[in-house]
PDB file of C-alpha atoms in Angstrom:
ATOM      1  CA  MET A 142      38.270 146.239  80.932  1.00 52.00           C
ATOM      2  CA  ALA A 143      40.053 143.639  79.284  1.00 54.00           C
ATOM      3  CA  SER A 144      38.124 141.384  77.249  1.00 59.00           C
ATOM      4  CA  PRO A 145      37.628 137.768  77.946  1.00 60.00           C
ATOM      5  CA  SER A 146      39.844 136.607  74.980  1.00 62.00           C
ATOM      6  CA  LYS A 147      42.622 138.788  75.869  1.00 64.00           C
ATOM      7  CA  ASP A 148      42.508 137.171  79.684  1.00 65.00           C
ATOM      8  CA  LYS A 149      42.750 133.865  78.006  1.00 67.00           C
ATOM      9  CA  SER A 150      45.804 134.863  76.086  1.00 67.00           C
ATOM     10  CA  MET A 151      47.310 136.395  79.103  1.00 66.00           C
ATOM     11  CA  GLU A 152      46.768 133.180  80.981  1.00 69.00           C
ATOM     12  CA  TYR A 153      48.018 131.015  78.122  1.00 65.00           C
ATOM     13  CA  ASP A 154      51.282 133.379  78.082  1.00 65.00           C
ATOM     14  CA  ARG A 155      51.700 133.043  81.966  1.00 66.00           C
ATOM     15  CA  GLN A 156      51.551 129.127  81.441  1.00 65.00           C
ATOM     16  CA  MET A 157      53.744 129.367  78.409  1.00 63.00           C
ATOM     17  CA  TYR A 158      56.382 131.454  79.698  1.00 65.00           C
ATOM     18  CA  LYS A 159      56.198 130.169  83.129  1.00 62.00           C
ATOM     19  CA  LYS A 160      59.533 130.087  85.101  1.00 64.00           C
ATOM     20  CA  PRO A 161      60.888 126.364  85.079  1.00 61.00           C
ATOM     21  CA  GLU A 162      60.512 124.770  88.439  1.00 65.00           C
ATOM     22  CA  LYS A 163      63.837 124.287  90.268  1.00 62.00           C
ATOM     23  CA  PRO A 164      64.753 120.513  90.303  1.00 59.00           C
ATOM     24  CA  LYS A 165      64.616 119.118  93.762  1.00 64.00           C
ATOM     25  CA  ASN A 166      67.884 118.728  95.466  1.00 64.00           C
ATOM     26  CA  HIS A 167      68.176 114.978  96.310  1.00 69.00           C
ATOM     27  CA  LEU A 168      71.971 115.373  97.502  1.00 77.00           C
ATOM     28  CA  ALA A 169      70.917 116.411 100.945  1.00 76.00           C
ATOM     29  CA  GLY A 170      68.844 113.541 101.638  1.00 76.00           C
ATOM     30  CA  ARG A 171      71.653 111.138 100.189  1.00 81.00           C
ATOM     31  CA  VAL A 172      74.093 112.771 102.423  1.00 82.00           C
ATOM     32  CA  ASN A 173      72.086 112.316 105.533  1.00 82.00           C
ATOM     33  CA  LYS A 174      71.511 108.627 104.544  1.00 84.00           C
ATOM     34  CA  PHE A 175      75.303 108.070 104.094  1.00 83.00           C
ATOM     35  CA  GLN A 176      75.821 109.920 107.618  1.00 83.00           C
ATOM     36  CA  GLU A 177      73.467 107.505 109.033  1.00 83.00           C
ATOM     37  CA  LYS A 178      75.297 104.578 107.753  1.00 82.00           C
ATOM     38  CA  VAL A 179      78.700 105.841 108.919  1.00 78.00           C
ATOM     39  CA  ASN A 180      77.202 106.463 112.540  1.00 78.00           C
ATOM     40  CA  GLN A 181      75.786 102.829 112.586  1.00 77.00           C
ATOM     41  CA  THR A 182      79.014 101.155 111.357  1.00 75.00           C
ATOM     42  CA  GLN A 183      82.245 100.792 113.668  1.00 72.00           C
ATOM     43  CA  ALA A 184      85.525 101.727 112.501  1.00 70.00           C
ATOM     44  CA  PRO A 185      88.092  98.805 112.145  1.00 73.00           C
ATOM     45  CA  PRO A 186      90.588  98.724 114.461  1.00 75.00           C
ATOM     46  CA  PRO A 187      93.935 100.124 113.645  1.00 76.00           C
ATOM     47  CA  PRO A 188      96.611  97.487 112.250  1.00 74.00           C
ATOM     48  CA  GLU A 189      98.926  96.096 114.583  1.00 73.00           C
ATOM     49  CA  ILE A 190     102.328  97.570 114.246  1.00 67.00           C
ATOM     50  CA  THR A 191     104.903  94.936 114.201  1.00 64.00           C
ATOM     51  CA  SER A 192     108.757  95.553 114.311  1.00 59.00           C
ATOM     52  CA  ILE A 193     111.172  93.284 112.588  1.00 54.00           C
ATOM     53  CA  HIS A 194     113.043  93.171 115.835  1.00 57.00           C
ATOM     54  CA  HIS A 195     109.851  91.991 117.793  1.00 56.00           C
ATOM     55  CA  GLN A 196     110.050  88.442 118.835  1.00 55.00           C
ATOM     56  CA  PRO A 197     107.066  86.573 119.893  1.00 57.00           C
ATOM     57  CA  ASP A 198     106.571  86.041 123.584  1.00 58.00           C
ATOM     58  CA  MET A 199     107.737  82.731 124.546  1.00 61.00           C
ATOM     59  CA  ASP A 200     106.672  80.824 127.712  1.00 69.00           C
ATOM     60  CA  TYR A 201     108.771  81.432 130.710  1.00 70.00           C
ATOM     61  CA  ASN A 202     109.683  77.628 131.245  1.00 82.00           C
ATOM     62  CA  ILE A 203     110.843  77.384 127.516  1.00 84.00           C
ATOM     63  CA  LEU A 204     113.028  80.692 127.916  1.00 85.00           C
ATOM     64  CA  ASN A 205     114.552  79.295 131.116  1.00 87.00           C
ATOM     65  CA  GLU A 206     115.364  75.934 129.291  1.00 88.00           C
ATOM     66  CA  ILE A 207     116.972  77.922 126.360  1.00 88.00           C
ATOM     67  CA  LYS A 208     119.093  79.867 129.055  1.00 89.00           C
ATOM     68  CA  HIS A 209     120.157  76.576 130.556  1.00 89.00           C
ATOM     69  CA  VAL A 210     121.150  75.043 127.320  1.00 89.00           C
ATOM     70  CA  HIS A 211     122.816  78.256 126.337  1.00 89.00           C
ATOM     71  CA  GLN A 212     124.817  78.224 129.480  1.00 90.00           C
ATOM     72  CA  LEU A 213     125.719  74.672 129.083  1.00 90.00           C
ATOM     73  CA  ILE A 214     127.148  75.324 125.638  1.00 88.00           C
ATOM     74  CA  LYS A 215     128.926  78.595 126.844  1.00 88.00           C
ATOM     75  CA  ASP A 216     130.652  76.441 129.741  1.00 89.00           C
ATOM     76  CA  ASN A 217     131.517  73.366 127.921  1.00 89.00           C
ATOM     77  CA  GLY A 218     131.699  74.370 124.274  1.00 87.00           C
ATOM     78  CA  GLN A 219     134.715  75.681 122.388  1.00 87.00           C
ATOM     79  CA  GLN A 220     135.746  78.738 120.447  1.00 86.00           C
ATOM     80  CA  GLY A 221     134.733  78.082 116.663  1.00 77.00           C
ATOM     81  CA  ASP A 222     134.670  80.299 113.732  1.00 76.00           C
ATOM     82  CA  TYR A 223     133.144  83.339 115.335  1.00 80.00           C
ATOM     83  CA  ALA A 224     131.060  81.623 117.921  1.00 84.00           C
ATOM     84  CA  ILE A 225     131.163  79.253 120.951  1.00 88.00           C
ATOM     85  CA  GLN A 226     130.257  75.687 119.633  1.00 88.00           C
ATOM     86  CA  ILE A 227     129.744  72.133 120.891  1.00 88.00           C
ATOM     87  CA  LYS A 228     129.157  69.037 119.180  1.00 87.00           C
ATOM     88  CA  PHE A 229     125.475  67.657 119.717  1.00 86.00           C
ATOM     89  CA  GLY A 230     127.013  64.204 120.993  1.00 86.00           C
ATOM     90  CA  GLU A 231     128.943  66.091 123.700  1.00 88.00           C
ATOM     91  CA  LEU A 232     125.792  68.170 124.717  1.00 88.00           C
ATOM     92  CA  ILE A 233     123.706  65.008 125.355  1.00 87.00           C
ATOM     93  CA  PRO A 234     125.410  63.615 128.259  1.00 88.00           C
ATOM     94  CA  ILE A 235     125.817  67.046 129.730  1.00 87.00           C
ATOM     95  CA  TYR A 236     122.208  67.867 129.483  1.00 86.00           C
ATOM     96  CA  GLY A 237     121.027  64.407 130.300  1.00 82.00           C
ATOM     97  CA  SER A 238     120.889  61.341 128.320  1.00 78.00           C
ATOM     98  CA  ALA A 239     117.322  60.451 129.149  1.00 80.00           C
ATOM     99  CA  GLN A 240     115.923  63.914 127.918  1.00 82.00           C
ATOM    100  CA  ILE A 241     117.202  63.723 124.342  1.00 83.00           C
ATOM    101  CA  ASP A 242     113.909  64.709 122.908  1.00 85.00           C
ATOM    102  CA  LYS A 243     113.352  67.563 125.234  1.00 87.00           C
ATOM    103  CA  LEU A 244     116.973  68.737 124.434  1.00 86.00           C
ATOM    104  CA  THR A 245     116.239  68.548 120.484  1.00 86.00           C
ATOM    105  CA  GLU A 246     112.684  70.593 121.369  1.00 87.00           C
ATOM    106  CA  VAL A 247     114.813  73.176 123.160  1.00 88.00           C
ATOM    107  CA  LEU A 248     117.236  73.552 120.416  1.00 88.00           C
ATOM    108  CA  ALA A 249     114.760  73.701 117.827  1.00 87.00           C
ATOM    109  CA  ILE A 250     112.878  76.654 119.693  1.00 88.00           C
ATOM    110  CA  ALA A 251     116.111  78.254 120.419  1.00 88.00           C
ATOM    111  CA  ARG A 252     117.141  77.975 116.709  1.00 88.00           C
ATOM    112  CA  LYS A 253     113.762  79.328 115.698  1.00 87.00           C
ATOM    113  CA  ASN A 254     114.398  82.416 117.801  1.00 86.00           C
ATOM    114  CA  GLY A 255     117.782  82.963 116.720  1.00 86.00           C
ATOM    115  CA  TYR A 256     119.817  82.052 119.808  1.00 88.00           C
ATOM    116  CA  ILE A 257     121.658  79.274 118.316  1.00 88.00           C
ATOM    117  CA  ASN A 258     122.367  77.763 114.859  1.00 86.00           C
ATOM    118  CA  TYR A 259     123.134  74.355 113.484  1.00 83.00           C
ATOM    119  CA  ASN A 260     122.787  72.598 110.061  1.00 77.00           C
ATOM    120  CA  LEU A 261     119.069  71.645 110.021  1.00 69.00           C
ATOM    121  CA  ASN A 262     119.433  68.922 107.322  1.00 67.00           C
ATOM    122  CA  ASP A 263     122.053  67.009 109.390  1.00 61.00           C
ATOM    123  CA  PHE A 264     119.986  67.324 112.513  1.00 61.00           C
ATOM    124  CA  LEU A 265     116.735  66.066 111.249  1.00 58.00           C
ATOM    125  CA  ARG A 266     118.092  62.677 109.980  1.00 61.00           C
ATOM    126  CA  GLN A 267     116.917  59.786 112.073  1.00 49.00           C
ATOM    127  CA  ASP A 268     120.260  58.878 113.523  1.00 56.00           C
ATOM    128  CA  ARG A 269     120.888  62.360 114.836  1.00 54.00           C
ATOM    129  CA  ASP A 270     124.469  62.614 113.725  1.00 58.00           C
ATOM    130  CA  GLU A 271     126.404  63.374 117.108  1.00 69.00           C
ATOM    131  CA  ASP A 272     128.934  65.378 114.893  1.00 75.00           C
ATOM    132  CA  ILE A 273     126.569  68.353 114.313  1.00 82.00           C
ATOM    133  CA  TYR A 274     127.937  71.599 115.838  1.00 84.00           C
ATOM    134  CA  VAL A 275     125.459  73.627 117.526  1.00 85.00           C
ATOM    135  CA  LYS A 276     126.570  77.219 117.703  1.00 87.00           C
ATOM    136  CA  LEU A 277     125.609  80.126 119.881  1.00 86.00           C
ATOM    137  CA  ILE A 278     124.440  83.245 117.981  1.00 84.00           C
ATOM    138  CA  LYS A 279     122.928  85.589 120.655  1.00 76.00           C
ATOM    139  CA  THR A 280     122.615  85.700 124.422  1.00 73.00           C
ATOM    140  CA  PRO A 281     118.905  85.119 125.678  1.00 69.00           C
ATOM    141  CA  TYR A 282     119.244  87.509 128.721  1.00 66.00           C
TER     142      TYR A 282
END
């Protein structure tokens, strides 16, 4: 039989040379928490793809006015440098003398959308110089 001192020494040896415990794996818990957060949050909407050729939608009435002004310039204008053009002063009586503000608004929107062109600095002056040439660039049809 083993002596009591030998049993104590064996017990001491077992504790001394005990295999180290494996560290607890906290990664699985972290992955689960991350997965819960991912499931709770919603994915952002995909970015809107716009083309350089995309033009913003215009109001139907404004587009009709642009078409009307375009047709007036085409019918009453003269062939200029690479484009049909008309003087602003000649366009006023054709469009209607009482609607000058509406005409300037339509011309500004048409210029913004690339249908016509004119020298903006001359056009913005208060006297609205009637010698400004309004040129057609593209057809709004």
